Amino acid sequence: MPHTLLLAEDDRAIRHALERALTLEGYAVTAVADGDQALAAVRRDPPDVLVLDVMMPGTDGLQVCRALRAEGDRTPVLMLTALVETADRIAGLDAGADDYVVKPFDVEEVFARLRALLRRTGPPDDVPGEPRRASDGRIVAADLRLDPQARRVWRGSREIELTRTEFDLLELLARHAGTVLDHTTLYDRIWGYDFGPGSKNLAVYVGYLRRKLDEPGAPSPIHTVRGVGYVLREG
Protein backbone atom coordinates (compact mmCIF):
# COMPACT_ATOMS: atom_id res chain seq x y z
CA MET A 1 0.00 0.00 0.00
CA PRO A 2 1.36 3.46 -0.87
CA HIS A 3 1.85 6.04 1.85
CA THR A 4 -0.97 8.58 1.99
CA LEU A 5 0.09 12.22 1.84
CA LEU A 6 -1.83 15.45 2.26
CA LEU A 7 -0.38 18.44 0.40
CA ALA A 8 -1.60 21.96 1.27
CA GLU A 9 -0.21 24.66 -1.05
CA ASP A 10 -2.06 27.78 -2.24
CA ASP A 11 0.16 28.38 -5.29
CA ARG A 12 -1.65 26.48 -8.05
CA ALA A 13 1.44 25.84 -10.18
CA ILE A 14 3.53 24.57 -7.27
CA ARG A 15 0.64 22.47 -5.95
CA HIS A 16 0.02 20.75 -9.28
CA ALA A 17 3.72 20.18 -10.00
CA LEU A 18 4.40 18.78 -6.54
CA GLU A 19 1.25 16.65 -6.57
CA ARG A 20 2.32 15.12 -9.88
CA ALA A 21 5.90 14.51 -8.71
CA LEU A 22 4.77 12.94 -5.42
CA THR A 23 2.26 10.71 -7.22
CA LEU A 24 4.97 9.51 -9.60
CA GLU A 25 7.16 8.85 -6.57
CA GLY A 26 4.48 6.46 -5.30
CA TYR A 27 2.48 8.48 -2.80
CA ALA A 28 -1.32 8.53 -2.68
CA VAL A 29 -1.72 12.32 -2.70
CA THR A 30 -4.62 14.51 -1.63
CA ALA A 31 -3.93 18.14 -2.60
CA VAL A 32 -5.76 21.14 -1.15
CA ALA A 33 -5.35 24.89 -1.55
CA ASP A 34 -5.61 26.27 1.99
CA GLY A 35 -5.34 25.50 5.67
CA ASP A 36 -9.04 25.09 6.35
CA GLN A 37 -9.30 22.45 3.63
CA ALA A 38 -6.20 20.76 5.07
CA LEU A 39 -7.69 20.53 8.56
CA ALA A 40 -10.97 19.16 7.21
CA ALA A 41 -9.14 16.57 5.09
CA VAL A 42 -6.93 15.39 7.97
CA ARG A 43 -9.90 15.05 10.32
CA ARG A 44 -11.90 13.19 7.67
CA ASP A 45 -9.17 10.77 6.58
CA PRO A 46 -5.83 11.06 8.45
CA PRO A 47 -2.82 10.70 6.11
CA ASP A 48 0.57 9.16 6.84
CA VAL A 49 2.37 12.48 6.35
CA LEU A 50 1.54 16.13 5.69
CA VAL A 51 3.28 18.69 3.48
CA LEU A 52 2.14 22.19 4.46
CA ASP A 53 2.98 25.54 2.91
CA VAL A 54 3.66 28.03 5.69
CA MET A 55 2.19 31.11 4.01
CA MET A 56 -1.39 30.40 2.92
CA PRO A 57 -4.35 32.81 3.01
CA GLY A 58 -6.70 32.42 5.96
CA THR A 59 -5.48 29.54 8.12
CA ASP A 60 -1.77 29.23 7.38
CA GLY A 61 0.49 26.20 7.71
CA LEU A 62 1.68 27.09 11.21
CA GLN A 63 -1.90 27.40 12.43
CA VAL A 64 -2.80 24.06 10.86
CA CYS A 65 0.15 22.41 12.58
CA ARG A 66 -0.65 23.98 15.97
CA ALA A 67 -4.31 22.92 15.71
CA LEU A 68 -3.42 19.32 14.90
CA ARG A 69 -0.85 19.08 17.69
CA ALA A 70 -3.36 20.56 20.15
CA GLU A 71 -5.75 17.76 19.17
CA GLY A 72 -3.05 15.17 19.87
CA ASP A 73 -2.41 14.43 16.18
CA ARG A 74 1.22 13.32 15.82
CA THR A 75 1.24 12.88 12.02
CA PRO A 76 4.67 13.95 10.71
CA VAL A 77 4.64 17.40 9.10
CA LEU A 78 7.02 18.76 6.47
CA MET A 79 6.77 22.53 6.07
CA LEU A 80 7.36 24.37 2.80
CA THR A 81 8.54 27.92 3.41
CA ALA A 82 9.88 30.88 1.50
CA LEU A 83 11.16 32.32 4.80
CA VAL A 84 14.89 31.82 5.21
CA GLU A 85 15.56 33.41 8.60
CA THR A 86 16.43 31.01 11.42
CA ALA A 87 13.72 32.57 13.62
CA ASP A 88 11.10 31.73 10.98
CA ARG A 89 12.21 28.12 10.82
CA ILE A 90 12.24 27.85 14.61
CA ALA A 91 8.66 29.17 14.60
CA GLY A 92 7.73 26.19 12.45
CA LEU A 93 9.40 23.77 14.84
CA ASP A 94 7.67 25.49 17.76
CA ALA A 95 4.35 24.94 16.01
CA GLY A 96 5.05 21.20 15.96
CA ALA A 97 6.53 20.69 12.50
CA ASP A 98 9.04 17.87 12.13
CA ASP A 99 11.08 19.29 9.26
CA TYR A 100 11.07 22.04 6.65
CA VAL A 101 12.17 22.76 3.08
CA VAL A 102 12.99 26.28 1.90
CA LYS A 103 11.61 27.48 -1.44
CA PRO A 104 12.75 27.25 -4.16
CA PHE A 105 13.48 23.59 -3.49
CA ASP A 106 14.68 20.55 -5.39
CA VAL A 107 11.93 17.94 -5.45
CA GLU A 108 14.52 15.26 -4.65
CA GLU A 109 15.15 17.05 -1.35
CA VAL A 110 11.43 16.87 -0.59
CA PHE A 111 11.46 13.14 -1.36
CA ALA A 112 14.49 12.59 0.90
CA ARG A 113 12.97 14.45 3.82
CA LEU A 114 9.67 12.59 3.46
CA ARG A 115 11.48 9.24 3.40
CA ALA A 116 13.29 10.23 6.60
CA LEU A 117 10.06 11.27 8.32
CA LEU A 118 8.34 8.02 7.39
CA ARG A 119 11.23 5.73 8.21
CA ARG A 120 11.11 4.11 11.62
CA THR A 121 14.51 3.86 13.25
CA GLY A 122 15.22 0.18 13.67
CA PRO A 123 16.95 -1.31 16.71
CA PRO A 124 20.74 -0.97 16.44
CA ASP A 125 23.30 -3.71 16.89
CA ASP A 126 24.42 -4.29 20.45
CA VAL A 127 27.01 -1.73 21.48
CA PRO A 128 28.98 -1.13 24.69
CA GLY A 129 27.04 0.99 27.11
CA GLU A 130 23.68 0.16 25.55
CA PRO A 131 20.88 0.81 28.07
CA ARG A 132 18.91 -1.95 29.68
CA ARG A 133 15.48 -2.98 28.36
CA ALA A 134 12.60 -3.35 30.77
CA SER A 135 10.58 -6.55 30.56
CA ASP A 136 7.78 -4.66 28.78
CA GLY A 137 10.13 -3.52 25.98
CA ARG A 138 10.70 -0.03 27.32
CA ILE A 139 14.15 1.58 27.25
CA VAL A 140 15.61 2.78 30.56
CA ALA A 141 18.51 5.22 30.24
CA ALA A 142 19.78 7.69 32.82
CA ASP A 143 16.54 8.65 34.63
CA LEU A 144 14.43 8.35 31.49
CA ARG A 145 11.96 5.66 30.46
CA LEU A 146 10.95 5.38 26.82
CA ASP A 147 8.17 3.28 25.33
CA PRO A 148 9.12 3.01 21.62
CA GLN A 149 5.90 1.27 20.63
CA ALA A 150 3.63 3.92 22.17
CA ARG A 151 6.21 6.67 21.50
CA ARG A 152 5.98 7.96 25.09
CA VAL A 153 8.71 9.13 27.44
CA TRP A 154 8.90 9.83 31.16
CA ARG A 155 11.45 11.49 33.40
CA GLY A 156 10.72 10.19 36.86
CA SER A 157 6.94 10.34 37.18
CA ARG A 158 6.57 13.19 34.67
CA GLU A 159 5.50 12.30 31.14
CA ILE A 160 7.07 14.53 28.50
CA GLU A 161 5.30 15.29 25.22
CA LEU A 162 7.62 15.21 22.21
CA THR A 163 7.20 15.69 18.48
CA ARG A 164 7.92 12.72 16.24
CA THR A 165 11.41 13.93 15.34
CA GLU A 166 12.23 14.83 18.95
CA PHE A 167 11.21 11.33 20.07
CA ASP A 168 13.23 9.69 17.27
CA LEU A 169 16.32 11.68 18.29
CA LEU A 170 15.90 10.93 22.01
CA GLU A 171 15.25 7.24 21.30
CA LEU A 172 18.42 6.98 19.22
CA LEU A 173 20.49 8.63 21.96
CA ALA A 174 18.84 6.45 24.63
CA ARG A 175 19.48 3.22 22.71
CA HIS A 176 23.15 4.21 22.62
CA ALA A 177 23.31 5.73 26.12
CA GLY A 178 26.90 6.32 27.17
CA THR A 179 28.15 6.28 23.59
CA VAL A 180 28.95 9.54 21.78
CA LEU A 181 27.04 9.77 18.49
CA ASP A 182 28.61 12.09 15.95
CA HIS A 183 26.71 14.66 13.89
CA THR A 184 26.88 12.60 10.69
CA THR A 185 25.38 9.52 12.36
CA LEU A 186 22.58 11.53 13.95
CA TYR A 187 21.69 13.30 10.71
CA ASP A 188 21.75 10.04 8.76
CA ARG A 189 19.63 8.06 11.24
CA ILE A 190 17.05 10.79 11.90
CA TRP A 191 16.81 12.75 8.64
CA GLY A 192 18.37 10.33 6.16
CA TYR A 193 21.12 12.71 5.02
CA ASP A 194 23.56 15.34 6.29
CA PHE A 195 22.41 18.97 6.04
CA GLY A 196 26.02 20.15 5.73
CA PRO A 197 28.51 21.78 8.09
CA GLY A 198 26.58 25.04 8.35
CA SER A 199 23.29 23.49 9.41
CA LYS A 200 21.87 24.19 12.86
CA ASN A 201 18.97 21.75 12.47
CA LEU A 202 20.40 19.17 14.89
CA ALA A 203 21.36 21.79 17.47
CA VAL A 204 17.85 23.25 17.33
CA TYR A 205 16.25 19.87 18.06
CA VAL A 206 18.73 19.09 20.86
CA GLY A 207 17.88 22.48 22.36
CA TYR A 208 14.18 21.68 22.28
CA LEU A 209 14.78 18.29 23.91
CA ARG A 210 16.92 19.81 26.66
CA ARG A 211 14.30 22.40 27.51
CA LYS A 212 11.59 19.75 27.71
CA LEU A 213 13.73 17.36 29.77
CA ASP A 214 15.19 19.94 32.18
CA GLU A 215 13.95 19.93 35.75
CA PRO A 216 15.06 22.02 38.77
CA GLY A 217 18.22 20.45 40.11
CA ALA A 218 18.20 17.84 37.34
CA PRO A 219 19.41 19.23 34.01
CA SER A 220 18.96 17.39 30.75
CA PRO A 221 21.00 14.16 30.45
CA ILE A 222 21.92 15.08 26.86
CA HIS A 223 25.54 16.27 26.80
CA THR A 224 27.46 18.01 24.03
CA VAL A 225 30.85 16.63 23.02
CA ARG A 226 32.29 19.66 21.25
CA GLY A 227 33.35 19.08 17.69
CA VAL A 228 31.96 15.54 17.73
CA GLY A 229 28.29 15.17 18.63
CA TYR A 230 26.04 14.28 21.57
CA VAL A 231 25.73 11.60 24.25
CA LEU A 232 22.98 10.69 26.72
CA ARG A 233 24.26 9.92 30.20
CA GLU A 234 23.68 10.83 33.82
CA GLY A 235 25.53 13.71 35.43
Short mmCIF file of N, CA and C in Angstrom, two decimals, residues 24-146:
data_model
loop_
_atom_site.label_atom_id
_atom_site.label_comp_id
_atom_site.label_asym_id
_atom_site.label_seq_id
_atom_site.Cartn_x
_atom_site.Cartn_y
_atom_site.Cartn_z
N LEU A 24 4.03 10.34 -8.85
CA LEU A 24 4.97 9.51 -9.60
C LEU A 24 5.96 8.81 -8.69
N GLU A 25 6.24 9.43 -7.54
CA GLU A 25 7.16 8.85 -6.57
C GLU A 25 6.50 7.69 -5.81
N GLY A 26 5.17 7.59 -5.91
CA GLY A 26 4.48 6.46 -5.30
C GLY A 26 3.55 6.79 -4.16
N TYR A 27 3.38 8.08 -3.87
CA TYR A 27 2.48 8.48 -2.80
C TYR A 27 1.04 8.56 -3.29
N ALA A 28 0.09 8.29 -2.40
CA ALA A 28 -1.32 8.53 -2.68
C ALA A 28 -1.63 9.94 -2.16
N VAL A 29 -1.71 10.91 -3.06
CA VAL A 29 -1.72 12.32 -2.70
C VAL A 29 -3.13 12.90 -2.72
N THR A 30 -3.45 13.64 -1.66
CA THR A 30 -4.62 14.51 -1.63
C THR A 30 -4.09 15.93 -1.57
N ALA A 31 -4.45 16.78 -2.53
CA ALA A 31 -3.93 18.14 -2.60
C ALA A 31 -5.06 19.14 -2.35
N VAL A 32 -4.79 20.09 -1.46
CA VAL A 32 -5.76 21.14 -1.15
C VAL A 32 -5.06 22.50 -1.26
N ALA A 33 -5.89 23.57 -1.27
CA ALA A 33 -5.35 24.89 -1.55
C ALA A 33 -5.21 25.79 -0.34
N ASP A 34 -5.73 25.39 0.82
CA ASP A 34 -5.61 26.27 1.99
C ASP A 34 -5.66 25.46 3.28
N GLY A 35 -5.44 26.17 4.38
CA GLY A 35 -5.34 25.50 5.67
C GLY A 35 -6.65 24.93 6.17
N ASP A 36 -7.75 25.61 5.91
CA ASP A 36 -9.04 25.09 6.35
C ASP A 36 -9.37 23.77 5.65
N GLN A 37 -9.09 23.69 4.36
CA GLN A 37 -9.30 22.45 3.63
C GLN A 37 -8.38 21.35 4.17
N ALA A 38 -7.16 21.74 4.54
CA ALA A 38 -6.20 20.76 5.07
C ALA A 38 -6.72 20.16 6.37
N LEU A 39 -7.18 21.02 7.29
CA LEU A 39 -7.69 20.53 8.56
C LEU A 39 -8.88 19.60 8.36
N ALA A 40 -9.79 19.99 7.47
CA ALA A 40 -10.97 19.16 7.21
C ALA A 40 -10.56 17.82 6.64
N ALA A 41 -9.57 17.81 5.73
CA ALA A 41 -9.14 16.57 5.09
C ALA A 41 -8.46 15.64 6.10
N VAL A 42 -7.63 16.20 6.98
CA VAL A 42 -6.93 15.39 7.97
C VAL A 42 -7.93 14.76 8.95
N ARG A 43 -8.92 15.55 9.37
CA ARG A 43 -9.90 15.05 10.32
C ARG A 43 -10.82 14.00 9.68
N ARG A 44 -11.03 14.13 8.38
CA ARG A 44 -11.90 13.19 7.67
C ARG A 44 -11.18 11.87 7.39
N ASP A 45 -9.92 11.96 6.98
CA ASP A 45 -9.17 10.77 6.58
C ASP A 45 -7.69 11.01 6.86
N PRO A 46 -7.21 10.74 8.07
CA PRO A 46 -5.83 11.06 8.45
C PRO A 46 -4.81 10.43 7.51
N PRO A 47 -3.87 11.22 7.00
CA PRO A 47 -2.82 10.70 6.11
C PRO A 47 -1.63 10.18 6.91
N ASP A 48 -0.67 9.61 6.20
CA ASP A 48 0.57 9.16 6.84
C ASP A 48 1.53 10.31 7.08
N VAL A 49 1.44 11.34 6.24
CA VAL A 49 2.37 12.48 6.35
C VAL A 49 1.71 13.70 5.72
N LEU A 50 2.07 14.88 6.23
CA LEU A 50 1.54 16.13 5.69
C LEU A 50 2.67 16.99 5.13
N VAL A 51 2.39 17.67 4.03
CA VAL A 51 3.28 18.69 3.48
C VAL A 51 2.49 19.98 3.47
N LEU A 52 2.91 20.96 4.28
CA LEU A 52 2.14 22.19 4.46
C LEU A 52 2.96 23.40 4.05
N ASP A 53 2.38 24.25 3.19
CA ASP A 53 2.98 25.54 2.91
C ASP A 53 2.76 26.44 4.13
N VAL A 54 3.79 27.17 4.52
CA VAL A 54 3.66 28.03 5.69
C VAL A 54 2.72 29.19 5.41
N MET A 55 2.93 29.88 4.28
CA MET A 55 2.19 31.11 4.01
C MET A 55 1.01 30.83 3.07
N MET A 56 -0.15 30.58 3.67
CA MET A 56 -1.39 30.40 2.92
C MET A 56 -2.41 31.41 3.42
N PRO A 57 -3.32 31.87 2.56
CA PRO A 57 -4.35 32.81 3.01
C PRO A 57 -5.28 32.15 4.03
N GLY A 58 -5.82 32.97 4.94
CA GLY A 58 -6.70 32.42 5.96
C GLY A 58 -5.89 31.66 6.99
N THR A 59 -6.21 30.39 7.18
CA THR A 59 -5.48 29.54 8.12
C THR A 59 -4.18 29.10 7.47
N ASP A 60 -3.05 29.55 8.01
CA ASP A 60 -1.77 29.23 7.38
C ASP A 60 -1.23 27.89 7.89
N GLY A 61 -0.07 27.50 7.36
CA GLY A 61 0.49 26.20 7.71
C GLY A 61 0.84 26.07 9.17
N LEU A 62 1.34 27.15 9.79
CA LEU A 62 1.68 27.09 11.21
C LEU A 62 0.44 26.88 12.06
N GLN A 63 -0.65 27.56 11.68
CA GLN A 63 -1.90 27.40 12.43
C GLN A 63 -2.47 26.00 12.28
N VAL A 64 -2.35 25.44 11.08
CA VAL A 64 -2.80 24.06 10.86
C VAL A 64 -2.02 23.11 11.77
N CYS A 65 -0.70 23.28 11.79
CA CYS A 65 0.15 22.41 12.58
C CYS A 65 -0.17 22.54 14.07
N ARG A 66 -0.33 23.76 14.55
CA ARG A 66 -0.65 23.98 15.97
C ARG A 66 -1.99 23.33 16.31
N ALA A 67 -2.98 23.48 15.44
CA ALA A 67 -4.31 22.92 15.71
C ALA A 67 -4.25 21.40 15.80
N LEU A 68 -3.51 20.78 14.90
CA LEU A 68 -3.42 19.32 14.90
C LEU A 68 -2.69 18.83 16.15
N ARG A 69 -1.60 19.50 16.50
CA ARG A 69 -0.85 19.08 17.69
C ARG A 69 -1.70 19.27 18.96
N ALA A 70 -2.49 20.33 19.00
CA ALA A 70 -3.36 20.56 20.15
C ALA A 70 -4.41 19.47 20.29
N GLU A 71 -4.77 18.85 19.17
CA GLU A 71 -5.75 17.76 19.17
C GLU A 71 -5.09 16.41 19.45
N GLY A 72 -3.76 16.42 19.62
CA GLY A 72 -3.05 15.17 19.87
C GLY A 72 -2.64 14.43 18.61
N ASP A 73 -2.80 15.06 17.45
CA ASP A 73 -2.41 14.43 16.18
C ASP A 73 -0.90 14.52 16.03
N ARG A 74 -0.23 13.35 15.92
CA ARG A 74 1.22 13.32 15.82
C ARG A 74 1.70 13.00 14.40
N THR A 75 0.84 13.13 13.41
CA THR A 75 1.24 12.88 12.02
C THR A 75 2.45 13.73 11.67
N PRO A 76 3.49 13.15 11.06
CA PRO A 76 4.67 13.95 10.71
C PRO A 76 4.32 15.05 9.72
N VAL A 77 4.92 16.23 9.93
CA VAL A 77 4.64 17.40 9.10
C VAL A 77 5.93 17.94 8.51
N LEU A 78 5.93 18.09 7.19
CA LEU A 78 7.02 18.76 6.47
C LEU A 78 6.51 20.11 6.02
N MET A 79 7.17 21.18 6.43
CA MET A 79 6.77 22.53 6.07
C MET A 79 7.50 22.99 4.80
N LEU A 80 6.77 23.68 3.95
CA LEU A 80 7.36 24.37 2.80
C LEU A 80 7.34 25.85 3.12
N THR A 81 8.49 26.51 3.03
CA THR A 81 8.54 27.92 3.41
C THR A 81 9.45 28.72 2.49
N ALA A 82 9.03 29.94 2.23
CA ALA A 82 9.88 30.88 1.50
C ALA A 82 10.68 31.74 2.46
N LEU A 83 10.48 31.54 3.76
CA LEU A 83 11.16 32.32 4.80
C LEU A 83 12.49 31.65 5.13
N VAL A 84 13.56 32.42 5.05
CA VAL A 84 14.89 31.82 5.21
C VAL A 84 15.54 32.14 6.54
N GLU A 85 14.95 33.05 7.33
CA GLU A 85 15.56 33.41 8.60
C GLU A 85 15.43 32.25 9.59
N THR A 86 16.45 32.07 10.43
CA THR A 86 16.43 31.01 11.42
C THR A 86 15.22 31.13 12.34
N ALA A 87 14.86 32.36 12.72
CA ALA A 87 13.72 32.57 13.62
C ALA A 87 12.43 32.06 12.99
N ASP A 88 12.30 32.20 11.67
CA ASP A 88 11.10 31.73 10.98
C ASP A 88 11.04 30.21 10.99
N ARG A 89 12.18 29.58 10.80
CA ARG A 89 12.21 28.12 10.82
C ARG A 89 11.93 27.60 12.22
N ILE A 90 12.49 28.26 13.22
CA ILE A 90 12.24 27.85 14.61
C ILE A 90 10.76 27.99 14.94
N ALA A 91 10.10 29.02 14.37
CA ALA A 91 8.66 29.17 14.60
C ALA A 91 7.91 27.95 14.09
N GLY A 92 8.36 27.40 12.97
CA GLY A 92 7.73 26.19 12.45
C GLY A 92 7.93 25.00 13.37
N LEU A 93 9.13 24.86 13.90
CA LEU A 93 9.40 23.77 14.84
C LEU A 93 8.59 23.95 16.12
N ASP A 94 8.47 25.20 16.56
CA ASP A 94 7.67 25.49 17.76
C ASP A 94 6.21 25.11 17.55
N ALA A 95 5.74 25.27 16.31
CA ALA A 95 4.35 24.94 16.01
C ALA A 95 4.11 23.44 15.97
N GLY A 96 5.19 22.65 15.96
CA GLY A 96 5.05 21.20 15.96
C GLY A 96 5.49 20.53 14.69
N ALA A 97 6.05 21.30 13.75
CA ALA A 97 6.53 20.69 12.50
C ALA A 97 7.74 19.81 12.79
N ASP A 98 7.93 18.80 11.96
CA ASP A 98 9.04 17.87 12.13
C ASP A 98 10.24 18.23 11.27
N ASP A 99 9.99 18.93 10.16
CA ASP A 99 11.08 19.29 9.26
C ASP A 99 10.57 20.38 8.33
N TYR A 100 11.48 20.98 7.56
CA TYR A 100 11.07 22.04 6.65
C TYR A 100 11.96 22.03 5.42
N VAL A 101 11.42 22.57 4.32
CA VAL A 101 12.17 22.76 3.08
C VAL A 101 11.97 24.21 2.67
N VAL A 102 13.05 24.88 2.30
CA VAL A 102 12.99 26.28 1.90
C VAL A 102 12.80 26.39 0.39
N LYS A 103 11.84 27.22 -0.02
CA LYS A 103 11.61 27.48 -1.44
C LYS A 103 12.66 28.46 -1.95
N PRO A 104 13.07 28.33 -3.21
CA PRO A 104 12.75 27.25 -4.16
C PRO A 104 13.51 25.98 -3.77
N PHE A 105 12.88 24.83 -3.94
CA PHE A 105 13.48 23.59 -3.49
C PHE A 105 13.62 22.61 -4.65
N ASP A 106 14.53 21.67 -4.46
CA ASP A 106 14.68 20.55 -5.39
C ASP A 106 13.72 19.46 -4.93
N VAL A 107 12.92 18.94 -5.84
CA VAL A 107 11.93 17.94 -5.45
C VAL A 107 12.58 16.70 -4.84
N GLU A 108 13.82 16.41 -5.24
CA GLU A 108 14.52 15.26 -4.65
C GLU A 108 14.78 15.48 -3.17
N GLU A 109 14.98 16.75 -2.77
CA GLU A 109 15.15 17.05 -1.35
C GLU A 109 13.85 16.79 -0.59
N VAL A 110 12.73 17.15 -1.20
CA VAL A 110 11.43 16.87 -0.59
C VAL A 110 11.26 15.37 -0.40
N PHE A 111 11.58 14.59 -1.45
CA PHE A 111 11.46 13.14 -1.36
C PHE A 111 12.32 12.59 -0.21
N ALA A 112 13.56 13.09 -0.12
CA ALA A 112 14.49 12.59 0.90
C ALA A 112 13.97 12.88 2.30
N ARG A 113 13.45 14.07 2.49
CA ARG A 113 12.97 14.45 3.82
C ARG A 113 11.71 13.66 4.19
N LEU A 114 10.86 13.40 3.20
CA LEU A 114 9.67 12.59 3.46
C LEU A 114 10.05 11.15 3.81
N ARG A 115 11.03 10.60 3.09
CA ARG A 115 11.48 9.24 3.40
C ARG A 115 11.99 9.17 4.84
N ALA A 116 12.73 10.21 5.24
CA ALA A 116 13.29 10.23 6.60
C ALA A 116 12.18 10.32 7.65
N LEU A 117 11.16 11.13 7.37
CA LEU A 117 10.06 11.27 8.32
C LEU A 117 9.27 9.97 8.48
N LEU A 118 9.16 9.22 7.38
CA LEU A 118 8.34 8.02 7.39
C LEU A 118 9.10 6.78 7.85
N ARG A 119 10.44 6.89 7.85
CA ARG A 119 11.23 5.73 8.21
C ARG A 119 11.28 5.56 9.74
N ARG A 120 10.98 4.40 10.19
CA ARG A 120 11.11 4.11 11.62
C ARG A 120 12.53 3.66 11.89
N THR A 121 13.15 4.24 12.90
CA THR A 121 14.51 3.86 13.25
C THR A 121 14.51 2.47 13.85
N GLY A 122 15.18 1.56 13.19
CA GLY A 122 15.22 0.18 13.67
C GLY A 122 16.17 0.02 14.83
N PRO A 123 16.05 -1.08 15.58
CA PRO A 123 16.95 -1.31 16.71
C PRO A 123 18.38 -1.50 16.24
N PRO A 124 19.35 -0.85 16.84
CA PRO A 124 20.74 -0.97 16.44
C PRO A 124 21.36 -2.27 16.92
N ASP A 125 22.54 -2.58 16.38
CA ASP A 125 23.30 -3.71 16.89
C ASP A 125 23.73 -3.43 18.32
N ASP A 126 23.98 -4.49 19.08
CA ASP A 126 24.42 -4.29 20.45
C ASP A 126 25.72 -3.50 20.47
N VAL A 127 25.80 -2.54 21.36
CA VAL A 127 27.01 -1.73 21.48
C VAL A 127 27.35 -1.59 22.95
N PRO A 128 28.64 -1.36 23.28
CA PRO A 128 28.98 -1.13 24.69
C PRO A 128 28.21 0.05 25.25
N GLY A 129 27.77 -0.10 26.48
CA GLY A 129 27.04 0.99 27.11
C GLY A 129 25.59 1.08 26.71
N GLU A 130 25.07 0.12 25.95
CA GLU A 130 23.68 0.16 25.55
C GLU A 130 22.80 0.05 26.79
N PRO A 131 21.71 0.82 26.88
CA PRO A 131 20.88 0.81 28.07
C PRO A 131 20.13 -0.50 28.23
N ARG A 132 19.66 -0.72 29.44
CA ARG A 132 18.91 -1.95 29.68
C ARG A 132 17.48 -1.82 29.14
N ARG A 133 16.87 -2.96 28.80
CA ARG A 133 15.48 -2.98 28.36
C ARG A 133 14.63 -3.51 29.51
N ALA A 134 13.55 -2.84 29.79
CA ALA A 134 12.60 -3.35 30.77
C ALA A 134 11.88 -4.54 30.17
N SER A 135 11.24 -5.34 31.04
CA SER A 135 10.58 -6.55 30.56
C SER A 135 9.44 -6.25 29.61
N ASP A 136 8.88 -5.01 29.66
CA ASP A 136 7.78 -4.66 28.78
C ASP A 136 8.27 -4.02 27.48
N GLY A 137 9.59 -4.06 27.23
CA GLY A 137 10.13 -3.52 25.98
C GLY A 137 10.53 -2.07 26.06
N ARG A 138 10.31 -1.43 27.21
CA ARG A 138 10.70 -0.03 27.32
C ARG A 138 12.21 0.11 27.47
N ILE A 139 12.73 1.27 27.13
CA ILE A 139 14.15 1.58 27.25
C ILE A 139 14.34 2.42 28.51
N VAL A 140 15.30 2.03 29.34
CA VAL A 140 15.61 2.78 30.56
C VAL A 140 17.03 3.29 30.42
N ALA A 141 17.19 4.61 30.40
CA ALA A 141 18.51 5.22 30.24
C ALA A 141 18.58 6.47 31.09
N ALA A 142 19.68 6.61 31.84
CA ALA A 142 19.78 7.69 32.82
C ALA A 142 18.52 7.61 33.69
N ASP A 143 17.79 8.72 33.86
CA ASP A 143 16.54 8.65 34.63
C ASP A 143 15.33 8.77 33.72
N LEU A 144 15.50 8.30 32.47
CA LEU A 144 14.43 8.35 31.49
C LEU A 144 13.87 6.96 31.23
N ARG A 145 12.60 6.89 30.93
CA ARG A 145 11.96 5.66 30.46
C ARG A 145 11.26 5.97 29.15
N LEU A 146 11.56 5.19 28.12
CA LEU A 146 10.95 5.38 26.82
C LEU A 146 10.16 4.14 26.43
#
